[in-house]
Amino acid sequence: RQQIRIVGSSTVFPFTATVVERFGQTTSFPAPILESTGTGGGMRLFCAGVGADHPDITGASRAMKASEFDQCQKNGVEEVTEIQIGFDGIAFAHSKAGPEINLTKAQLWQALAKEVEVNGQIVPNPHKRWSDVDPSLPNAPIEVLGPPPTSGTRDAWVELVMDTGCEEYPAVKSLAAARKKAVCQTMREDGAFIEAGENDNLIVQRLEQNKDAYGIFGFSYLEENLDKLKGATIAGVTPSFETIASGEYPISRPLFIYLKNAHVGVIPGLKEFVTEYVGERAAGEDGYLADKGLVAMPAERLAKVQETVKSLTPMAKPAS
Amino acid sequence: MSIQLTVAILLLLSAIGFWMGRSRAVAVSGGRIASLHSVPGYYGSFTAIWAGLPALLLVLFWLVLQAPVIEMLVLNGMSPESVLTWAQAALAPTELERVSGLVASQAADALGETQRQLLLINIRNMAAGQEAYVNPAVVEALRPAAAHYAELERIAGWSVFAVCMALAVGGLLLTRRLIAPRFRARNNVERVVIWALVVCSIIAILTTIGIVLSLLYESVRFFAYVPVTEFLFGLHWSPQTAIRADQVGSSGAFGAIPLFTGTLLISAVAMAVALPVGLLSAIYLAEYAPRRVRSTVKPVLEILAGIPTVVYGFFAILTVAPVVRTLGLDLGLDVSSNSALAAGVVMGIMIVPFISSLSDDVINAVPQSLRDGSYGLGATRSETIRQVILPAALPGIVGAFLLAISRAIGETMIVVMAAGMAANLTFNPLAAVTTVTVQIAALLTGDQEFESAKTLSAFALGLVLFFVTLVLNVVALRVVQKYREKYD
Amino acid sequence: MTELAEPMAAPGSFHTSEAAEKRLRRRYAAERRFKAYGIVAIAVACTMLVVLLYTILHNGVGAFTQTAIRLEVTLDAKTIDPKGTGNPADWDRAAFQDLVQDALYREFPDVSGRVPKRALRGLISPVAGVFLYREVLEDPSLVGQTRQFWLPASDDINQIRKGRIDRDLPESSRPVSDEQLAWLDRLVEQGKATSIFNTTFFTASDSNYPELAGIRGAVVGSVYLLFVTVILALPIGVATAVYLEEFAPKNHFTDLIEVNINNLAAVPSIVFGLLGLAVFLGFLGLPRSAPLVGGMVIALMSLPTIIIAARAALKAVPPSIREAALGMGASRLQTVMHHVLPLAMPGILTGTIIALAQALGETAPLLMVGMNAFVTEPPSGLLSSSSVLPVQVYIWADATERGFVELTSAAIMVLLAFLIMMNGAAIYLRKKFERRW
Amino acid sequence: MDNATLNTTAAAATVPSKPVKMAARGVKVFYGEKRALHGIDVDIYENEVLALIGPSGCGKSTFLRCLNRMNDTIDICRVEGLITLDGQDIHDPELDVVQLRARVGMVFQKPNPFPKSIYDNIVYGPRLHGLATRKDEFDQIVETSLRRAGLWNEVKDRLLEPGTGLSGGQQQRLCIARAIAVSPEVILMDEPCSALDPIATAHIEELIDELRQAFTIIIVTHNMQQAARVSQRTAFFHLGDMVEVGETEEIFTNPRDERTQGYITGRFG
Amino acid sequence: MDNATLNTTAAAATVPSKPVKMAARGVKVFYGEKRALHGIDVDIYENEVLALIGPSGCGKSTFLRCLNRMNDTIDICRVEGLITLDGQDIHDPELDVVQLRARVGMVFQKPNPFPKSIYDNIVYGPRLHGLATRKDEFDQIVETSLRRAGLWNEVKDRLLEPGTGLSGGQQQRLCIARAIAVSPEVILMDEPCSALDPIATAHIEELIDELRQAFTIIIVTHNMQQAARVSQRTAFFHLGDMVEVGETEEIFTNPRDERTQGYITGRFG
Ligand SMILES: Nc1ncnc2c1ncn2[C@@H]1O[C@H](COP(=O)(O)OP(=O)(O)OP(=O)(O)O)[C@@H](O)[C@H]1O
Ligand SMILES: Nc1ncnc2c1ncn2[C@@H]1O[C@H](COP(=O)(O)OP(=O)(O)OP(=O)(O)O)[C@@H](O)[C@H]1O
Ligand SMILES: [Mg+2]
Ligand SMILES: [Mg+2]
Ligand SMILES: O=P([O-])([O-])[O-]
């Protein structure tokens, strides 16, 4: 095998694909082969072993989990370099025809969780309309299209919005850890929150047809469809390159690729590829990945990542 | 000697064998071809088979075994120093320590399986002359091994060539001795051909065994996490929450009932569309339509069956679902934008040709004598159709219906795109539901965990699906067979 | 039989009576209603087909044209060939984009500053350099010259030009700024921007940039895949059908095979994907994303359909032909090979084509064996990674750029064209060889 | 259709003893381009059994099927000429084909009971034509028809069993019972015994003889002995022509045409 | 198979004038559980035409198909008893069934030419059995066979047109030509004329008479006149038994068995 093989997250996929394409166009190495398997699926393939049959790089829209790291170790994939490539904001957006809306995480939790706190009690979510959640919100039915649990975007949403949103309610705070987690993280299933499949673009297209519906998807899709959609303001911040990069916008997450060190020097072009990926031309603020919707890292962070790539410092076991 | 060349030469020998066998047969017949048991061509084929087939089988066998053997020999033959040099360049310091400790005694054995793999990639690349792809630091160290590798490959190639030639020539000589006027060449050749046919038909069985085994193996592991009863009778399906450490075992997370009901619901909607449309179309085409109309409409309808399901998925979600929703809202109904109705309707459209084509066939299979009997009594066409033809064709139509249902149950892409993932236990077609196939696709293409009940559950679902379609098919087959007996 | 004396309505009296006439009118009304149901049913099915095709057509036609901008590019030899070897292999391929950008800056000399220049660059495709490189590669003598080239506009500009993004929207909510619109209008006025036929769509493979994306790789992948499928499924399917129909004794074993085949025909395609994953990838260790593996999975999947069709075709050959041949002293195998199989061949081919047409549109099982790879070049062989048409559709449907929306529909159109062609071939075969015995 | 009535009466005049039930004048039938009948003229009298004989493919069945317009169901078939029932043109748009077929019943070569119960087979026609409405009326019809067809005693205990479960001869009698249940005036039979064994054949032949009391019967047969046994008059067809028609006795003992002669003495066919 | 030879010779002794070509001893045939033939003993002499007659379903075809083991092709069919060809047991594993069928040819009820050219229809058998190798030899065979079948003059100008384009009678003669092209010793004909018109039938009957010079012919017919015209000896079958066999004249004028009598006089069938 002479081509690099890359698997992993569907969120990272378009960015990796862009690098792959550029790499194929501008170097004499054969273009790497890229396959979108989802973060977890990618980890599974990546950690299955060392050798020509196993991928060299996997993309992830979240950090590697401890269990995955262990699996890697068990299968002889002992040295893995963790490389952050940038940030991805998660947009909560709706049709341009809809009203302006300004939400807090607590309100989002109230609107989307299966069980919520009402008057100090934990009850099944009674809210049918936004105005039920907070009278200041529009009097429109709650209808949110979001990613299925199999997607990294969903994980991030739960972690960044739901988990923090619920913290503001004392009755929730006082729950036992396990119960609290369940209450905080479980999305409602009565039709107000709709799991709309892995295909973010389809969510975008459906929002166009239904002005009351909101969608949860990667920021890049919002960016590309600004003529039809607008992003809701979360905690007073509208999603944009700037607010995400600066960390102001509260729902954003880092994106990673993982490199199998053992393959460097065996699979041609591997190191060159990763170097290109985190190079200024790609991952820089003005790089072509930014054109694709990736929120670039601040310069000093990028420099650190470039350093890691240069030395191929293997990662340590993650905490969780 | 490359395998390709060996195979080519074998084929050539086989061809020569054909010619030899043929001319030998003509020779032994003494010019009276009719005195031979078989036509000379069969003696030729007989010779060709014996010259070619055993050797080709050997080549196939060899192809499987050659690589591992050569690799083992090469690795064992490497000097400790070169292994060490390679290890220093390629391995991480921690691994290196372990390796260098052992390397003095048993070079290759010191390496773990994964390191061997890497080393072999390098050696193979070098043996193939692609030094450019190998770390320059190890090129020199690996040169002897690469040469060894190439040498072994050469030897292997020649030896397989030699053995093949021996087999082929042996076959030629043997068959030449056998050829006599009374020798039943045709019967022998035919026996080989028929065995080949048998082998082909066994592939269908192997496929089934393969499916059942690969599903069963993973399912059994799944049932180690989740009891069968819970899976089959549980009312709650939410595989995602169960992977979080604090929720494993929370009861009902793997209850597949909502998936079954969802599948049923969508299939029911689909059949509610497909059955009347399909059946009535079939009746019209078979009994009323002029020949010309029939021969254009039928293929047009069949296009519906050929359209890729991805396309239907788009159609469902971007065209039909909004229409359904708007209509529902106008009527004051609460319609989910992922309604089972939209997915079902589109699936129904897709299935129409299955029902219409199959029904058309069974309606045509109703003997003309029954129609004549009915017309002869003064029945109109529709009376004949409703009271004689349909009852007579009913078993066949039921068969078609069952096959269409199994198609609906197994359909994936439409529901993946249009039906969503919400495992609601409901029979309301306006609500969102999910199906077994959606879950399989989602569980296996999405975020997977190792060895988790979540991933494995996909295989259990696949197993259920397999058995459901099996039962439906056996029933359909029985029904159709019963029907067949009646008129044949 | 003395029962003849039994009373019975006088012959004929009833059927011409008033009551019978009235009843007759009712019966004919029912007749007309019933016939109408049939017509309605067919109309419903056909309408759906038309709506479906119309939606696709409506969304997809746009993809066949593309906005191009004419720029005067100076192909500076030093920039292109820094080593000065004159060998295209040593060219700096990344430099072509810079040349394009320089040309653009020269076209608008009044634009200066980092931010306005960035906006200006937004007019032209970020991969315009690739187009330029290809043209120069074809004619290396261009190096050093200054020439006019038609280069693709960026996706946003393309969408604006086609009206897919409304240019009357407020500036903040469209991807193209007022400034850029003004530049574009100026170019259009000068005849330096126009719509051209999108040949890239047919000559290129997958890309992240809609203006550079095409279906060639997917089409080639589909062809390879179908090739594998045909090579495997046709002979095996026909052999199985021949064995079962002409040779197999009726016993439990053949019953088992028969039930099996019928069952396999209805097994959900995704289950075949699971099988391929477990056996071809897991057990045999074949590479992911390879047309070989995809073809094998699809072959297994279409095998039952082919067998069933082939058996039907064999059954349709009248027994009198078999008897004739057997009576002449042909063996069973000879009977089959000389007479039955050739006569059944059109039917077999028809069935096979239809099975293949279905296989061509199959997505789900291919996702399981990794056929959703991103590959920017047509596969070079059966083992190299590749995508196929339906999966390409599936991938493009999720791409971020707006340009992919119409590319998706266009790819569907190509896929449908293939399907209709294959169905047409099947119908033609069926017609041509339709035989009355 | 005055002309038709006239003609028919004229033809009938030659044998004045019996009224004409059906008549054919210049009946030509085409299957696509091919002409199967070249112009048939014949009168069929009330309450007689007319046998049509002739070698295979001569057009007997074709002619028979013209009489109740069963040929309408064959796309490529075209009928020319005049056929009358009680003096009325059967192609007259006034006369409905459904009505015609109720009045001119048919029994086919191969017994073709519907795959329903014996009872339902019989009441099928009466129910269509509204001959009865109440259960007891239907019961009455079933019993009468089966009795007339000589089948009642054999099946009266199993009326609800499927008609397809009967033996060949019983099935054929069931078909006859089914045909007479709608009170037709004419019954057409196309080789009704050719699929039956000798005993069943004898049964049917007896039955035909008795049915003649109430119905006009036209029977196609390839068995000359049978024609001789059951019919009063016989028509001989040859290559799409009706060669001669006359009293059965006379046709068999003293045929006027040599083709008839040749056929009857077994020189061909 | 000494025993067989013995028996045959013994049977042949009763009519010593002609050598026995084929013989059956105690031939029983079962279709699954059902017995279709109950033990048939008959000798067939060289260069004679033996007619098999009897009512429908009595087993004529079944017996005929035993003689060249065409019944082997029916799964559920089982044959017991001894059949010899020139004294050799035809079930002897030494004798290949393919060779048997080349020696005992068959012509079927419905003409069934292969959908190929007339020429290819004829040369199919010779090519199969390697009777010729060169083009001119094949040409020779085609001409001889067609001449013997009385078809040469009608088709000599269109040998390359498809055989299915011929008329029914021509097709049947083509099938006969095809059968004699492999120079069989015995020809079996199963109702070869029942699908044909009188003229074609007459043609074939003439042909059979001529072929008798060179071949042994066994013909099944439901037409007694035909049996009388073409055969020297006739065997009458009834319900799976061979009731009697003898000189055709005698069977028709003076049958020994009353069932034969009944059948011949048209009392049943
Ligand atoms: N449906 C049809 N299409 C074309 N030709 C037909 C059709 N039915 C009959 N014929 C032709 O019309 C001619 C007369 O056929 P018909 O069935 O009336 O003969 P028949 O006297 O009933 O013969 P048989 O004794 O075999 O039943 C024949 O040549 C036959 O081939
Ligand atoms: N393939 C078969 N399977 C089962 N039973 C059969 C089969 N062929 C013939 N029979 C039965 O064997 C008996 C003899 O049939 P056969 O065909 O030999 O009669 P036949 O004398 O040739 O009649 P016909 O004159 O109608 O051709 C019949 O009862 C028939 O039903
Ligand atoms: Mg007829
Ligand atoms: Mg027979
Ligand atoms: O593919 P994901 O990034 O959503 O895991």
Short mmCIF file of N, CA, C and O in Angstrom, two decimals, chain A residues 2 37 40-41 43-44 50 52 62 65 68 71 75 78-79 143 148-150 155 181-182 185 189 194-195 198 202 205-206 209-210 262-263 265-266 268, chain B residues 92-93 95 114 117-118 121-122 125 130 133 135 236 240 244 246-247 314 317-318 322 325 337-338 417 420-422 424 442 445-450 455:
data_model
loop_
_atom_site.label_atom_id
_atom_site.label_comp_id
_atom_site.label_asym_id
_atom_site.label_seq_id
_atom_site.Cartn_x
_atom_site.Cartn_y
_atom_site.Cartn_z
N GLN A 2 0.51 2.16 -0.85
CA GLN A 2 1.32 3.35 -0.92
C GLN A 2 0.56 4.61 -0.60
O GLN A 2 1.13 5.68 -0.45
N THR A 37 -16.41 7.67 8.60
CA THR A 37 -16.97 6.55 9.36
C THR A 37 -17.59 7.00 10.66
O THR A 37 -18.09 6.18 11.41
N GLY A 40 -16.41 7.46 16.27
CA GLY A 40 -16.23 6.18 16.96
C GLY A 40 -15.80 5.08 16.00
O GLY A 40 -14.90 4.30 16.28
N GLY A 41 -16.46 5.04 14.85
CA GLY A 41 -16.11 4.03 13.86
C GLY A 41 -14.66 4.19 13.43
O GLY A 41 -13.94 3.20 13.24
N MET A 43 -12.20 5.47 15.23
CA MET A 43 -11.34 5.01 16.33
C MET A 43 -11.21 3.49 16.29
O MET A 43 -10.14 2.94 16.51
N ARG A 44 -12.33 2.85 16.03
CA ARG A 44 -12.35 1.40 16.03
C ARG A 44 -11.41 0.85 14.97
O ARG A 44 -10.63 -0.07 15.21
N VAL A 50 -1.61 -2.31 13.74
CA VAL A 50 -0.59 -1.64 12.96
C VAL A 50 -0.34 -2.46 11.70
O VAL A 50 -0.44 -3.68 11.75
N ALA A 52 -0.29 -2.60 7.07
CA ALA A 52 -0.88 -2.08 5.84
C ALA A 52 -2.40 -2.12 5.85
O ALA A 52 -3.05 -1.37 5.14
N ARG A 62 -14.23 14.85 18.77
CA ARG A 62 -14.07 14.92 20.23
C ARG A 62 -12.73 14.26 20.54
O ARG A 62 -12.16 13.58 19.67
N LYS A 65 -11.24 8.76 23.79
CA LYS A 65 -11.63 8.35 25.14
C LYS A 65 -10.62 7.35 25.68
O LYS A 65 -9.90 6.70 24.92
N GLU A 68 -10.90 3.92 24.34
CA GLU A 68 -10.36 3.79 22.98
C GLU A 68 -8.84 3.74 23.01
O GLU A 68 -8.21 2.96 22.28
N GLN A 71 -7.80 0.34 23.97
CA GLN A 71 -7.97 -0.58 22.86
C GLN A 71 -6.78 -0.47 21.91
O GLN A 71 -6.23 -1.47 21.45
N ASN A 75 -3.96 -3.42 20.98
CA ASN A 75 -3.72 -3.92 19.62
C ASN A 75 -2.37 -3.49 19.07
O ASN A 75 -2.13 -3.59 17.88
N GLU A 78 0.77 1.69 19.85
CA GLU A 78 1.21 2.21 21.14
C GLU A 78 1.42 3.71 21.12
O GLU A 78 1.14 4.39 22.10
N GLU A 79 1.94 4.23 20.02
CA GLU A 79 2.20 5.65 19.99
C GLU A 79 1.25 6.34 19.03
O GLU A 79 1.20 6.03 17.84
N GLU A 143 -39.84 23.09 17.95
CA GLU A 143 -39.56 22.02 17.00
C GLU A 143 -38.10 22.14 16.59
O GLU A 143 -37.72 23.08 15.91
N PRO A 148 -28.49 12.67 15.45
CA PRO A 148 -28.76 11.49 16.24
C PRO A 148 -27.63 11.24 17.22
O PRO A 148 -26.55 11.82 17.10
N PRO A 149 -27.88 10.40 18.20
CA PRO A 149 -26.90 10.14 19.25
C PRO A 149 -25.60 9.56 18.71
O PRO A 149 -24.59 9.58 19.40
N THR A 150 -25.64 9.05 17.48
CA THR A 150 -24.43 8.44 16.95
C THR A 150 -23.43 9.48 16.48
O THR A 150 -22.34 9.15 16.06
N ASP A 155 -23.02 14.62 20.83
CA ASP A 155 -22.23 14.52 22.07
C ASP A 155 -21.86 15.91 22.56
O ASP A 155 -22.03 16.24 23.74
N LYS A 181 -27.17 13.23 35.99
CA LYS A 181 -26.66 13.09 34.63
C LYS A 181 -27.79 12.73 33.68
O LYS A 181 -27.92 13.28 32.58
N ALA A 182 -28.61 11.80 34.12
CA ALA A 182 -29.73 11.39 33.27
C ALA A 182 -30.66 12.55 32.99
O ALA A 182 -31.08 12.78 31.86
N GLN A 185 -28.93 15.13 30.67
CA GLN A 185 -28.48 14.78 29.31
C GLN A 185 -29.54 14.19 28.41
O GLN A 185 -29.35 14.12 27.20
N GLU A 189 -38.27 13.15 23.87
CA GLU A 189 -38.60 12.23 22.77
C GLU A 189 -40.05 12.35 22.36
O GLU A 189 -40.62 11.44 21.75
N ILE A 194 -36.38 16.47 17.21
CA ILE A 194 -36.45 15.45 16.17
C ILE A 194 -35.05 15.04 15.77
O ILE A 194 -34.23 15.87 15.37
N GLU A 195 -34.78 13.77 15.89
CA GLU A 195 -33.47 13.29 15.45
C GLU A 195 -33.51 13.14 13.94
O GLU A 195 -34.18 12.28 13.39
N GLU A 198 -27.93 11.81 10.17
CA GLU A 198 -26.55 12.28 10.19
C GLU A 198 -26.31 13.41 9.20
O GLU A 198 -25.31 14.09 9.24
N LEU A 202 -29.34 18.06 4.97
CA LEU A 202 -30.77 17.83 4.87
C LEU A 202 -31.52 18.64 5.92
O LEU A 202 -32.59 19.18 5.66
N GLN A 205 -31.82 22.09 4.60
CA GLN A 205 -32.83 22.25 3.56
C GLN A 205 -34.24 22.17 4.12
O GLN A 205 -35.16 22.76 3.59
N ARG A 206 -34.37 21.44 5.20
CA ARG A 206 -35.72 21.33 5.78
C ARG A 206 -36.10 22.58 6.57
O ARG A 206 -37.28 22.89 6.69
N GLN A 209 -38.06 25.10 4.71
CA GLN A 209 -39.48 24.88 4.43
C GLN A 209 -40.36 25.09 5.64
O GLN A 209 -41.58 25.08 5.54
N ASN A 210 -39.79 25.21 6.79
CA ASN A 210 -40.59 25.29 8.01
C ASN A 210 -40.01 26.36 8.90
O ASN A 210 -38.99 26.18 9.55
N ALA A 262 3.67 4.77 14.37
CA ALA A 262 4.39 3.62 13.85
C ALA A 262 4.40 3.61 12.32
O ALA A 262 5.27 3.01 11.71
N HIS A 263 3.44 4.26 11.71
CA HIS A 263 3.38 4.22 10.25
C HIS A 263 4.25 5.29 9.59
O HIS A 263 4.45 5.25 8.39
N GLY A 265 7.24 6.94 8.16
CA GLY A 265 8.45 6.33 7.64
C GLY A 265 8.17 5.02 6.93
O GLY A 265 9.03 4.46 6.27
N VAL A 266 6.99 4.50 7.08
CA VAL A 266 6.63 3.28 6.39
C VAL A 266 5.65 3.60 5.25
O VAL A 266 5.82 3.17 4.13
N PRO A 268 4.42 6.13 2.70
CA PRO A 268 5.03 7.32 2.11
C PRO A 268 4.15 8.57 2.25
O PRO A 268 2.94 8.49 2.06
N ALA B 92 9.62 3.42 18.65
CA ALA B 92 9.67 4.35 19.76
C ALA B 92 10.65 3.83 20.80
O ALA B 92 10.87 2.63 20.88
N PRO B 93 11.23 4.74 21.58
CA PRO B 93 12.26 4.37 22.54
C PRO B 93 11.82 3.23 23.47
O PRO B 93 12.59 2.30 23.70
N GLU B 95 9.70 0.81 23.06
CA GLU B 95 9.67 -0.48 22.40
C GLU B 95 11.08 -0.95 22.09
O GLU B 95 11.41 -2.12 22.20
N THR B 114 2.91 -6.54 15.48
CA THR B 114 2.70 -5.28 14.76
C THR B 114 4.02 -4.78 14.16
O THR B 114 4.05 -4.28 13.05
N GLN B 117 4.86 -6.54 11.08
CA GLN B 117 4.09 -6.03 9.96
C GLN B 117 4.78 -4.84 9.32
O GLN B 117 4.93 -4.76 8.10
N LEU B 118 5.23 -3.92 10.18
CA LEU B 118 5.88 -2.71 9.67
C LEU B 118 7.16 -3.05 8.94
O LEU B 118 7.44 -2.56 7.84
N ILE B 121 6.44 -4.41 5.61
CA ILE B 121 6.06 -3.41 4.61
C ILE B 121 7.32 -2.82 3.99
O ILE B 121 7.43 -2.69 2.76
N ASN B 122 8.28 -2.48 4.84
CA ASN B 122 9.52 -1.91 4.33
C ASN B 122 10.25 -2.89 3.41
O ASN B 122 10.72 -2.53 2.33
N ASN B 125 8.44 -3.27 0.12
CA ASN B 125 8.64 -2.09 -0.74
C ASN B 125 10.00 -2.14 -1.39
O ASN B 125 10.16 -1.86 -2.58
N GLN B 130 11.10 -0.17 -4.68
CA GLN B 130 10.64 1.18 -4.39
C GLN B 130 11.34 1.72 -3.15
O GLN B 130 10.71 1.98 -2.12
N TYR B 133 10.32 4.93 -1.04
CA TYR B 133 9.31 4.98 0.00
C TYR B 133 9.81 4.49 1.35
O TYR B 133 9.06 4.38 2.30
N ASN B 135 12.42 4.63 4.63
CA ASN B 135 13.27 5.50 5.42
C ASN B 135 14.74 5.27 5.05
O ASN B 135 15.25 4.15 5.21
N HIS B 236 -38.50 -0.04 25.55
CA HIS B 236 -37.75 1.20 25.43
C HIS B 236 -36.45 0.97 24.67
O HIS B 236 -35.69 0.07 24.98
N GLN B 240 -28.04 4.77 22.87
CA GLN B 240 -26.98 5.72 23.14
C GLN B 240 -26.77 5.96 24.62
O GLN B 240 -25.65 6.03 25.10
N ARG B 244 -23.18 5.10 28.44
CA ARG B 244 -22.57 5.89 29.51
C ARG B 244 -22.47 5.01 30.74
O ARG B 244 -23.42 4.33 31.11
N ASP B 246 -22.67 5.23 33.80
CA ASP B 246 -23.64 5.23 34.89
C ASP B 246 -25.00 4.70 34.47
O ASP B 246 -25.90 4.58 35.28
N GLN B 247 -25.18 4.38 33.23
CA GLN B 247 -26.51 3.96 32.84
C GLN B 247 -26.57 2.54 32.30
O GLN B 247 -27.64 2.05 31.99
N PHE B 314 -34.44 11.44 -0.72
CA PHE B 314 -34.53 12.89 -0.95
C PHE B 314 -35.97 13.30 -1.22
O PHE B 314 -36.46 14.29 -0.71
N ILE B 317 -38.03 13.38 1.91
CA ILE B 317 -37.76 14.38 2.93
C ILE B 317 -37.95 15.79 2.41
O ILE B 317 -38.40 16.67 3.12
N LEU B 318 -37.64 16.00 1.14
CA LEU B 318 -37.69 17.36 0.63
C LEU B 318 -38.99 17.69 -0.09
O LEU B 318 -39.33 18.85 -0.25
N PRO B 322 -42.82 17.78 3.54
CA PRO B 322 -43.41 19.11 3.73
C PRO B 322 -44.88 19.16 3.30
O PRO B 322 -45.70 19.79 3.97
N ARG B 325 -46.95 17.54 5.90
CA ARG B 325 -47.00 18.37 7.09
C ARG B 325 -47.95 19.55 6.89
O ARG B 325 -48.80 19.84 7.73
N SER B 337 -42.41 16.50 11.51
CA SER B 337 -41.83 16.70 10.18
C SER B 337 -41.06 15.47 9.73
O SER B 337 -40.60 15.41 8.61
N ASN B 338 -40.94 14.49 10.63
CA ASN B 338 -40.37 13.20 10.23
C ASN B 338 -41.45 12.13 10.27
O ASN B 338 -41.23 11.05 10.77
N MET B 417 -33.19 8.33 5.72
CA MET B 417 -33.22 9.75 5.43
C MET B 417 -34.50 10.41 5.89
O MET B 417 -34.50 11.55 6.32
N GLY B 420 -36.12 9.23 10.48
CA GLY B 420 -35.53 9.69 11.72
C GLY B 420 -35.18 8.57 12.67
O GLY B 420 -35.22 7.40 12.33
N MET B 421 -34.80 8.96 13.88
CA MET B 421 -34.22 8.02 14.82
C MET B 421 -35.03 7.90 16.10
O MET B 421 -34.62 7.24 17.03
N ALA B 422 -36.14 8.62 16.18
CA ALA B 422 -36.87 8.63 17.44
C ALA B 422 -37.62 7.33 17.62
O ALA B 422 -38.54 7.02 16.88
N ASN B 424 -40.13 5.94 19.03
CA ASN B 424 -41.38 6.12 19.76
C ASN B 424 -42.24 4.88 19.62
O ASN B 424 -42.35 4.30 18.54
N ALA B 442 -27.51 3.19 11.43
CA ALA B 442 -27.02 4.24 12.31
C ALA B 442 -25.98 3.69 13.29
O ALA B 442 -24.94 4.30 13.53
N THR B 445 -22.70 2.88 11.25
CA THR B 445 -21.95 3.90 10.54
C THR B 445 -21.64 5.08 11.43
O THR B 445 -20.82 5.91 11.09
N GLY B 446 -22.32 5.16 12.54
CA GLY B 446 -22.12 6.32 13.40
C GLY B 446 -20.98 6.12 14.38
O GLY B 446 -20.01 5.41 14.11
N ASP B 447 -21.12 6.75 15.50
CA ASP B 447 -20.07 6.72 16.51
C ASP B 447 -20.08 5.38 17.22
O ASP B 447 -21.00 5.05 17.95
N GLN B 448 -19.08 4.58 16.95
CA GLN B 448 -19.10 3.24 17.52
C GLN B 448 -18.18 3.13 18.71
O GLN B 448 -17.13 3.76 18.77
N GLU B 449 -18.59 2.29 19.62
CA GLU B 449 -17.72 1.97 20.75
C GLU B 449 -17.18 0.57 20.52
O GLU B 449 -17.74 -0.21 19.78
N PHE B 450 -16.10 0.25 21.23
CA PHE B 450 -15.59 -1.11 21.12
C PHE B 450 -16.50 -2.04 21.88
O PHE B 450 -16.89 -1.76 23.01
N THR B 455 -23.10 -1.35 19.68
CA THR B 455 -22.69 -1.77 18.34
C THR B 455 -23.20 -3.17 18.03
O THR B 455 -23.69 -3.44 16.94
#
